[in-house]
Amino acid sequence: MVHGFTGNPQSMRPLAQALAAEGYTVELPLLPGHGTAVEDMVPTRWSDYVEAADAAYVELARRCEAVAVVALSMGGTLACWLAEHHAEIVGMALVNPFIDPPADSFRDVLRGVLDAGTEVAPGVGSDIAKEGVTELAYLGSPVAAALSLFDGIDEVAAGLKRITCPVLLLSSRQDHVVPSSSGDVLVAGVSGPVERVWLERSYHVATLDYDAELVVSRTLAFVGEVLGAGSGSEAGSGAAGGMVAGTAS
């Protein structure tokens, strides 16, 4: 499972635990620069996130017969990169993935902010409708890292046709971080079958929001289909199925 920009595994943990409880081998890595202090993220770039996600996938694939990817937000961008480079991935369940490249005008604004000496802009984490629930994301967003992410989105969007595995797309009607147009780009771009489920009560971090149970149930059903029911855990000679997943931007 691959988390997203400025987030950490906390936003995916309930879903990861539900998958593990079903006997799947679950890998939920912490991306470079995340989960500590925002200053640690300032020097990181898209290439660092790709390298970490790819390493987690390769290690899990070494131990398992088949791997599916579950991800949220920027984790969805990384998931698509993995599927574009590893055709053997059997399926992806993506919650509000960031796939639609941001406009050049927005990037120019961020470059201006960076040139003016501001390294960290206001954060985008914890977009949740449910009161009393908080995503433990950074309060700020490193600007240079964000611009690097946008370059990564360009690369991923251009390669969507290489994705042939089944995709479960879980899209929030109201998302204040990643517009639903990202889901539209994914649906139009991939070559494999896509099932889209609309989340009517949740904002961006739907894994912790009102639709969390729906996200879990639909993901479990999807994983059961693509990995096969009854996949065992890692104990013994090796797991039958595994996943790599992530948190929110």
PDB file of C-alpha atoms in Angstrom:
ATOM      1  CA  MET A   1       0.000   0.000   0.000  1.00  0.00           C
ATOM      2  CA  VAL A   2       1.499   3.394  -1.032  1.00  0.00           C
ATOM      3  CA  HIS A   3       0.644   6.611   0.821  1.00  0.00           C
ATOM      4  CA  GLY A   4       0.577  10.089  -0.591  1.00  0.00           C
ATOM      5  CA  PHE A   5       2.154  13.510  -0.524  1.00  0.00           C
ATOM      6  CA  THR A   6       2.784  14.832   3.031  1.00  0.00           C
ATOM      7  CA  GLY A   7       0.877  11.887   4.523  1.00  0.00           C
ATOM      8  CA  ASN A   8       1.957   8.648   6.158  1.00  0.00           C
ATOM      9  CA  PRO A   9       0.610   5.110   6.707  1.00  0.00           C
ATOM     10  CA  GLN A  10      -1.850   6.290   9.390  1.00  0.00           C
ATOM     11  CA  SER A  11      -4.520   7.152   6.825  1.00  0.00           C
ATOM     12  CA  MET A  12      -4.303   3.677   5.304  1.00  0.00           C
ATOM     13  CA  ARG A  13      -3.827   1.655   8.463  1.00  0.00           C
ATOM     14  CA  PRO A  14      -7.490   0.621   9.029  1.00  0.00           C
ATOM     15  CA  LEU A  15      -7.726  -0.633   5.440  1.00  0.00           C
ATOM     16  CA  ALA A  16      -4.348  -2.375   5.715  1.00  0.00           C
ATOM     17  CA  GLN A  17      -5.454  -4.096   8.930  1.00  0.00           C
ATOM     18  CA  ALA A  18      -8.687  -5.251   7.293  1.00  0.00           C
ATOM     19  CA  LEU A  19      -6.716  -6.789   4.440  1.00  0.00           C
ATOM     20  CA  ALA A  20      -4.244  -8.434   6.800  1.00  0.00           C
ATOM     21  CA  ALA A  21      -7.139  -9.873   8.812  1.00  0.00           C
ATOM     22  CA  GLU A  22      -8.279 -11.647   5.640  1.00  0.00           C
ATOM     23  CA  GLY A  23      -4.911 -13.401   5.434  1.00  0.00           C
ATOM     24  CA  TYR A  24      -3.190 -11.250   2.823  1.00  0.00           C
ATOM     25  CA  THR A  25       0.438 -10.237   3.107  1.00  0.00           C
ATOM     26  CA  VAL A  26       0.356  -6.441   3.358  1.00  0.00           C
ATOM     27  CA  GLU A  27       3.223  -4.020   2.787  1.00  0.00           C
ATOM     28  CA  LEU A  28       2.580  -0.412   3.861  1.00  0.00           C
ATOM     29  CA  PRO A  29       5.872   1.488   3.517  1.00  0.00           C
ATOM     30  CA  LEU A  30       6.664   5.009   4.694  1.00  0.00           C
ATOM     31  CA  LEU A  31       7.827   7.167   1.777  1.00  0.00           C
ATOM     32  CA  PRO A  32      11.069   9.172   2.093  1.00  0.00           C
ATOM     33  CA  GLY A  33      10.739  12.432   4.036  1.00  0.00           C
ATOM     34  CA  HIS A  34       7.286  11.566   5.382  1.00  0.00           C
ATOM     35  CA  GLY A  35       6.037  10.807   8.862  1.00  0.00           C
ATOM     36  CA  THR A  36       8.667  12.810  10.765  1.00  0.00           C
ATOM     37  CA  ALA A  37       9.010  16.571  10.242  1.00  0.00           C
ATOM     38  CA  VAL A  38       8.191  18.552   7.101  1.00  0.00           C
ATOM     39  CA  GLU A  39      11.807  19.733   6.951  1.00  0.00           C
ATOM     40  CA  ASP A  40      12.793  16.144   6.167  1.00  0.00           C
ATOM     41  CA  MET A  41      10.557  16.213   3.101  1.00  0.00           C
ATOM     42  CA  VAL A  42      11.845  19.490   1.629  1.00  0.00           C
ATOM     43  CA  PRO A  43      14.825  17.913  -0.218  1.00  0.00           C
ATOM     44  CA  THR A  44      12.893  14.842  -1.443  1.00  0.00           C
ATOM     45  CA  ARG A  45      11.636  14.443  -4.991  1.00  0.00           C
ATOM     46  CA  TRP A  46       9.374  12.228  -7.134  1.00  0.00           C
ATOM     47  CA  SER A  47      12.308   9.940  -7.935  1.00  0.00           C
ATOM     48  CA  ASP A  48      12.720   9.211  -4.221  1.00  0.00           C
ATOM     49  CA  TYR A  49       9.081   8.206  -3.859  1.00  0.00           C
ATOM     50  CA  VAL A  50       9.215   6.033  -6.986  1.00  0.00           C
ATOM     51  CA  GLU A  51      12.361   4.291  -5.784  1.00  0.00           C
ATOM     52  CA  ALA A  52      10.793   3.506  -2.395  1.00  0.00           C
ATOM     53  CA  ALA A  53       7.512   2.262  -3.860  1.00  0.00           C
ATOM     54  CA  ASP A  54       9.296   0.140  -6.448  1.00  0.00           C
ATOM     55  CA  ALA A  55      11.577  -1.392  -3.812  1.00  0.00           C
ATOM     56  CA  ALA A  56       8.565  -2.282  -1.657  1.00  0.00           C
ATOM     57  CA  TYR A  57       6.823  -3.858  -4.641  1.00  0.00           C
ATOM     58  CA  VAL A  58       9.873  -5.881  -5.701  1.00  0.00           C
ATOM     59  CA  GLU A  59      10.362  -7.214  -2.177  1.00  0.00           C
ATOM     60  CA  LEU A  60       6.699  -8.161  -1.832  1.00  0.00           C
ATOM     61  CA  ALA A  61       6.622  -9.788  -5.288  1.00  0.00           C
ATOM     62  CA  ARG A  62       9.649 -11.844  -4.294  1.00  0.00           C
ATOM     63  CA  ARG A  63       7.668 -13.342  -1.400  1.00  0.00           C
ATOM     64  CA  CYS A  64       4.224 -13.633  -2.986  1.00  0.00           C
ATOM     65  CA  GLU A  65       2.674 -15.363  -5.970  1.00  0.00           C
ATOM     66  CA  ALA A  66       0.712 -12.274  -7.049  1.00  0.00           C
ATOM     67  CA  VAL A  67       0.520  -8.625  -6.020  1.00  0.00           C
ATOM     68  CA  ALA A  68      -2.274  -6.064  -6.149  1.00  0.00           C
ATOM     69  CA  VAL A  69      -1.814  -2.371  -5.383  1.00  0.00           C
ATOM     70  CA  VAL A  70      -4.049  -0.317  -3.083  1.00  0.00           C
ATOM     71  CA  ALA A  71      -3.423   3.415  -2.820  1.00  0.00           C
ATOM     72  CA  LEU A  72      -4.744   6.842  -1.917  1.00  0.00           C
ATOM     73  CA  SER A  73      -4.060  10.192  -3.587  1.00  0.00           C
ATOM     74  CA  MET A  74      -0.391  10.512  -4.641  1.00  0.00           C
ATOM     75  CA  GLY A  75      -0.156   6.860  -3.715  1.00  0.00           C
ATOM     76  CA  GLY A  76      -2.424   6.324  -6.720  1.00  0.00           C
ATOM     77  CA  THR A  77       0.064   8.122  -8.937  1.00  0.00           C
ATOM     78  CA  LEU A  78       2.786   5.808  -7.689  1.00  0.00           C
ATOM     79  CA  ALA A  79       0.505   2.795  -8.088  1.00  0.00           C
ATOM     80  CA  CYS A  80      -0.050   3.657 -11.745  1.00  0.00           C
ATOM     81  CA  TRP A  81       3.701   4.081 -12.229  1.00  0.00           C
ATOM     82  CA  LEU A  82       4.184   0.599 -10.790  1.00  0.00           C
ATOM     83  CA  ALA A  83       1.521  -0.890 -13.067  1.00  0.00           C
ATOM     84  CA  GLU A  84       3.093   0.812 -16.086  1.00  0.00           C
ATOM     85  CA  HIS A  85       6.469  -0.743 -15.250  1.00  0.00           C
ATOM     86  CA  HIS A  86       5.328  -4.111 -13.863  1.00  0.00           C
ATOM     87  CA  ALA A  87       2.760  -5.659 -16.189  1.00  0.00           C
ATOM     88  CA  GLU A  88       2.435  -8.647 -13.843  1.00  0.00           C
ATOM     89  CA  ILE A  89       0.524  -6.594 -11.234  1.00  0.00           C
ATOM     90  CA  VAL A  90      -2.914  -8.217 -11.087  1.00  0.00           C
ATOM     91  CA  GLY A  91      -5.034  -5.220 -10.063  1.00  0.00           C
ATOM     92  CA  MET A  92      -5.228  -1.793  -8.443  1.00  0.00           C
ATOM     93  CA  ALA A  93      -7.732  -0.310  -5.973  1.00  0.00           C
ATOM     94  CA  LEU A  94      -7.262   3.470  -6.025  1.00  0.00           C
ATOM     95  CA  VAL A  95      -8.898   6.009  -3.713  1.00  0.00           C
ATOM     96  CA  ASN A  96      -8.963   9.533  -5.176  1.00  0.00           C
ATOM     97  CA  PRO A  97      -5.737   9.068  -7.167  1.00  0.00           C
ATOM     98  CA  PHE A  98      -3.816  12.111  -8.433  1.00  0.00           C
ATOM     99  CA  ILE A  99      -3.595  11.472 -12.197  1.00  0.00           C
ATOM    100  CA  ASP A 100      -4.636  14.684 -13.988  1.00  0.00           C
ATOM    101  CA  PRO A 101      -1.550  16.897 -14.558  1.00  0.00           C
ATOM    102  CA  PRO A 102      -1.910  20.324 -12.898  1.00  0.00           C
ATOM    103  CA  ALA A 103      -2.147  23.358 -15.168  1.00  0.00           C
ATOM    104  CA  ASP A 104       1.010  25.181 -16.214  1.00  0.00           C
ATOM    105  CA  SER A 105      -0.395  28.373 -14.672  1.00  0.00           C
ATOM    106  CA  PHE A 106      -0.575  26.718 -11.254  1.00  0.00           C
ATOM    107  CA  ARG A 107       2.962  25.429 -11.599  1.00  0.00           C
ATOM    108  CA  ASP A 108       4.126  28.929 -12.527  1.00  0.00           C
ATOM    109  CA  VAL A 109       2.557  30.255  -9.330  1.00  0.00           C
ATOM    110  CA  LEU A 110       4.410  27.645  -7.270  1.00  0.00           C
ATOM    111  CA  ARG A 111       7.679  28.439  -9.048  1.00  0.00           C
ATOM    112  CA  GLY A 112       7.157  32.093  -8.182  1.00  0.00           C
ATOM    113  CA  VAL A 113       6.551  31.180  -4.548  1.00  0.00           C
ATOM    114  CA  LEU A 114       9.740  29.119  -4.538  1.00  0.00           C
ATOM    115  CA  ASP A 115      11.763  31.857  -6.230  1.00  0.00           C
ATOM    116  CA  ALA A 116      10.526  34.287  -3.566  1.00  0.00           C
ATOM    117  CA  GLY A 117      12.169  32.115  -0.917  1.00  0.00           C
ATOM    118  CA  THR A 118       9.194  30.118   0.386  1.00  0.00           C
ATOM    119  CA  GLU A 119      10.091  26.427   0.619  1.00  0.00           C
ATOM    120  CA  VAL A 120       6.915  25.226   2.367  1.00  0.00           C
ATOM    121  CA  ALA A 121       3.372  26.280   1.406  1.00  0.00           C
ATOM    122  CA  PRO A 122       0.156  25.628   3.374  1.00  0.00           C
ATOM    123  CA  GLY A 123      -0.634  21.916   3.638  1.00  0.00           C
ATOM    124  CA  VAL A 124      -3.361  19.920   1.926  1.00  0.00           C
ATOM    125  CA  GLY A 125      -3.755  17.083   4.429  1.00  0.00           C
ATOM    126  CA  SER A 126      -6.722  15.965   6.523  1.00  0.00           C
ATOM    127  CA  ASP A 127      -9.477  16.796   4.026  1.00  0.00           C
ATOM    128  CA  ILE A 128     -12.111  14.791   5.935  1.00  0.00           C
ATOM    129  CA  ALA A 129     -15.846  15.461   6.319  1.00  0.00           C
ATOM    130  CA  LYS A 130     -16.248  13.406   9.493  1.00  0.00           C
ATOM    131  CA  GLU A 131     -15.896  15.493  12.645  1.00  0.00           C
ATOM    132  CA  GLY A 132     -13.301  14.440  15.177  1.00  0.00           C
ATOM    133  CA  VAL A 133     -11.166  12.525  12.667  1.00  0.00           C
ATOM    134  CA  THR A 134      -7.743  13.846  11.664  1.00  0.00           C
ATOM    135  CA  GLU A 135      -5.174  12.672   9.173  1.00  0.00           C
ATOM    136  CA  LEU A 136      -1.701  12.975  10.693  1.00  0.00           C
ATOM    137  CA  ALA A 137      -0.244  14.702   7.647  1.00  0.00           C
ATOM    138  CA  TYR A 138       2.196  17.608   7.615  1.00  0.00           C
ATOM    139  CA  LEU A 139       0.680  21.060   8.088  1.00  0.00           C
ATOM    140  CA  GLY A 140       2.780  22.309   5.170  1.00  0.00           C
ATOM    141  CA  SER A 141       3.574  21.188   1.615  1.00  0.00           C
ATOM    142  CA  PRO A 142       7.168  21.456   0.329  1.00  0.00           C
ATOM    143  CA  VAL A 143       6.940  23.448  -2.895  1.00  0.00           C
ATOM    144  CA  ALA A 144       9.881  21.982  -4.826  1.00  0.00           C
ATOM    145  CA  ALA A 145       8.753  18.471  -3.936  1.00  0.00           C
ATOM    146  CA  ALA A 146       5.249  19.285  -5.185  1.00  0.00           C
ATOM    147  CA  LEU A 147       6.605  20.563  -8.501  1.00  0.00           C
ATOM    148  CA  SER A 148       8.608  17.358  -8.814  1.00  0.00           C
ATOM    149  CA  LEU A 149       5.445  15.348  -8.135  1.00  0.00           C
ATOM    150  CA  PHE A 150       3.693  17.220 -10.950  1.00  0.00           C
ATOM    151  CA  ASP A 151       6.467  16.165 -13.334  1.00  0.00           C
ATOM    152  CA  GLY A 152       5.859  12.590 -12.185  1.00  0.00           C
ATOM    153  CA  ILE A 153       2.141  12.939 -12.877  1.00  0.00           C
ATOM    154  CA  ASP A 154       2.989  14.089 -16.415  1.00  0.00           C
ATOM    155  CA  GLU A 155       4.992  10.897 -16.920  1.00  0.00           C
ATOM    156  CA  VAL A 156       2.308   8.640 -15.455  1.00  0.00           C
ATOM    157  CA  ALA A 157      -0.564  10.248 -17.383  1.00  0.00           C
ATOM    158  CA  ALA A 158       1.339   9.811 -20.637  1.00  0.00           C
ATOM    159  CA  GLY A 159       1.781   6.081 -19.981  1.00  0.00           C
ATOM    160  CA  LEU A 160      -1.704   5.101 -18.822  1.00  0.00           C
ATOM    161  CA  LYS A 161      -2.363   2.962 -21.897  1.00  0.00           C
ATOM    162  CA  ARG A 162       0.254   0.516 -20.645  1.00  0.00           C
ATOM    163  CA  ILE A 163      -1.991  -0.340 -17.690  1.00  0.00           C
ATOM    164  CA  THR A 164      -3.979  -3.454 -18.581  1.00  0.00           C
ATOM    165  CA  CYS A 165      -4.888  -4.855 -15.141  1.00  0.00           C
ATOM    166  CA  PRO A 166      -8.357  -4.383 -13.608  1.00  0.00           C
ATOM    167  CA  VAL A 167      -8.824  -1.158 -11.654  1.00  0.00           C
ATOM    168  CA  LEU A 168     -11.234  -0.351  -8.828  1.00  0.00           C
ATOM    169  CA  LEU A 169     -11.581   3.448  -8.698  1.00  0.00           C
ATOM    170  CA  LEU A 170     -13.120   4.943  -5.546  1.00  0.00           C
ATOM    171  CA  SER A 171     -13.967   8.621  -6.137  1.00  0.00           C
ATOM    172  CA  SER A 172     -15.278  11.170  -3.638  1.00  0.00           C
ATOM    173  CA  ARG A 173     -17.962  13.502  -4.967  1.00  0.00           C
ATOM    174  CA  GLN A 174     -16.472  16.318  -2.879  1.00  0.00           C
ATOM    175  CA  ASP A 175     -12.683  16.378  -2.871  1.00  0.00           C
ATOM    176  CA  HIS A 176     -10.854  19.580  -1.968  1.00  0.00           C
ATOM    177  CA  VAL A 177      -7.392  18.207  -2.806  1.00  0.00           C
ATOM    178  CA  VAL A 178      -7.649  16.165  -6.023  1.00  0.00           C
ATOM    179  CA  PRO A 179     -10.585  16.961  -8.348  1.00  0.00           C
ATOM    180  CA  SER A 180     -12.642  14.102  -9.727  1.00  0.00           C
ATOM    181  CA  SER A 181     -11.243  14.943 -13.171  1.00  0.00           C
ATOM    182  CA  SER A 182      -8.208  12.880 -12.155  1.00  0.00           C
ATOM    183  CA  GLY A 183     -10.452   9.850 -12.032  1.00  0.00           C
ATOM    184  CA  ASP A 184     -11.875  10.777 -15.428  1.00  0.00           C
ATOM    185  CA  VAL A 185      -8.355  10.869 -16.886  1.00  0.00           C
ATOM    186  CA  LEU A 186      -7.632   7.439 -15.433  1.00  0.00           C
ATOM    187  CA  VAL A 187     -10.847   5.924 -16.793  1.00  0.00           C
ATOM    188  CA  ALA A 188     -10.205   7.342 -20.264  1.00  0.00           C
ATOM    189  CA  GLY A 189      -6.521   6.428 -20.336  1.00  0.00           C
ATOM    190  CA  VAL A 190      -6.013   2.877 -19.092  1.00  0.00           C
ATOM    191  CA  SER A 191      -6.410  -0.147 -21.338  1.00  0.00           C
ATOM    192  CA  GLY A 192      -7.811  -2.514 -18.720  1.00  0.00           C
ATOM    193  CA  PRO A 193     -11.311  -2.682 -17.190  1.00  0.00           C
ATOM    194  CA  VAL A 194     -12.287  -0.021 -14.637  1.00  0.00           C
ATOM    195  CA  GLU A 195     -15.029  -0.195 -12.031  1.00  0.00           C
ATOM    196  CA  ARG A 196     -15.812   3.219 -10.554  1.00  0.00           C
ATOM    197  CA  VAL A 197     -17.528   3.610  -7.192  1.00  0.00           C
ATOM    198  CA  TRP A 198     -18.649   7.063  -6.079  1.00  0.00           C
ATOM    199  CA  LEU A 199     -18.223   7.997  -2.421  1.00  0.00           C
ATOM    200  CA  GLU A 200     -21.081  10.344  -1.590  1.00  0.00           C
ATOM    201  CA  ARG A 201     -20.241  11.287   2.013  1.00  0.00           C
ATOM    202  CA  SER A 202     -16.474  11.619   2.120  1.00  0.00           C
ATOM    203  CA  TYR A 203     -13.829  14.159   1.177  1.00  0.00           C
ATOM    204  CA  HIS A 204     -10.315  13.358  -0.042  1.00  0.00           C
ATOM    205  CA  VAL A 205      -9.092  11.079   2.747  1.00  0.00           C
ATOM    206  CA  ALA A 206     -12.007   8.692   2.287  1.00  0.00           C
ATOM    207  CA  THR A 207     -10.198   5.850   4.064  1.00  0.00           C
ATOM    208  CA  LEU A 208     -10.799   7.703   7.355  1.00  0.00           C
ATOM    209  CA  ASP A 209     -14.106   9.350   6.452  1.00  0.00           C
ATOM    210  CA  TYR A 210     -17.795   8.432   6.490  1.00  0.00           C
ATOM    211  CA  ASP A 211     -17.374   5.985   3.592  1.00  0.00           C
ATOM    212  CA  ALA A 212     -14.463   4.103   5.192  1.00  0.00           C
ATOM    213  CA  GLU A 213     -16.510   0.912   5.597  1.00  0.00           C
ATOM    214  CA  LEU A 214     -17.564   1.049   1.953  1.00  0.00           C
ATOM    215  CA  VAL A 215     -13.938   1.544   0.911  1.00  0.00           C
ATOM    216  CA  VAL A 216     -12.952  -1.505   2.958  1.00  0.00           C
ATOM    217  CA  SER A 217     -15.766  -3.742   1.704  1.00  0.00           C
ATOM    218  CA  ARG A 218     -15.298  -2.874  -1.965  1.00  0.00           C
ATOM    219  CA  THR A 219     -11.523  -3.194  -1.720  1.00  0.00           C
ATOM    220  CA  LEU A 220     -11.754  -6.579  -0.012  1.00  0.00           C
ATOM    221  CA  ALA A 221     -14.147  -7.836  -2.693  1.00  0.00           C
ATOM    222  CA  PHE A 222     -11.896  -6.530  -5.473  1.00  0.00           C
ATOM    223  CA  VAL A 223      -8.737  -7.987  -3.958  1.00  0.00           C
ATOM    224  CA  GLY A 224     -10.512 -11.306  -3.522  1.00  0.00           C
ATOM    225  CA  GLU A 225     -11.314 -11.317  -7.227  1.00  0.00           C
ATOM    226  CA  VAL A 226      -7.888 -10.375  -8.557  1.00  0.00           C
ATOM    227  CA  LEU A 227      -5.775 -12.348  -6.073  1.00  0.00           C
ATOM    228  CA  GLY A 228      -8.170 -15.225  -5.565  1.00  0.00           C
ATOM    229  CA  ALA A 229     -10.147 -16.022  -2.457  1.00  0.00           C
ATOM    230  CA  GLY A 230      -8.356 -17.679   0.410  1.00  0.00           C
ATOM    231  CA  SER A 231      -4.869 -16.258  -0.176  1.00  0.00           C
ATOM    232  CA  GLY A 232      -2.708 -17.182   2.767  1.00  0.00           C
ATOM    233  CA  SER A 233      -0.461 -15.080   4.933  1.00  0.00           C
ATOM    234  CA  GLU A 234       3.301 -15.017   4.683  1.00  0.00           C
ATOM    235  CA  ALA A 235       3.683 -17.795   7.227  1.00  0.00           C
ATOM    236  CA  GLY A 236       5.039 -21.053   5.905  1.00  0.00           C
ATOM    237  CA  SER A 237       6.511 -21.508   2.453  1.00  0.00           C
ATOM    238  CA  GLY A 238       5.152 -18.234   1.049  1.00  0.00           C
ATOM    239  CA  ALA A 239       2.052 -16.157   0.587  1.00  0.00           C
ATOM    240  CA  ALA A 240      -0.388 -16.635  -2.251  1.00  0.00           C
ATOM    241  CA  GLY A 241      -1.152 -12.948  -2.577  1.00  0.00           C
ATOM    242  CA  GLY A 242       0.060  -9.569  -1.399  1.00  0.00           C
ATOM    243  CA  MET A 243      -0.427  -5.866  -1.825  1.00  0.00           C
ATOM    244  CA  VAL A 244       1.404  -2.617  -1.788  1.00  0.00           C
ATOM    245  CA  ALA A 245      -0.656   0.486  -0.844  1.00  0.00           C
ATOM    246  CA  GLY A 246      -0.560   4.089   0.366  1.00  0.00           C
ATOM    247  CA  THR A 247      -1.844   7.202   2.206  1.00  0.00           C
ATOM    248  CA  ALA A 248      -3.309  10.522   1.188  1.00  0.00           C
ATOM    249  CA  SER A 249      -1.830  13.694  -0.211  1.00  0.00           C
TER     250      SER A 249
END
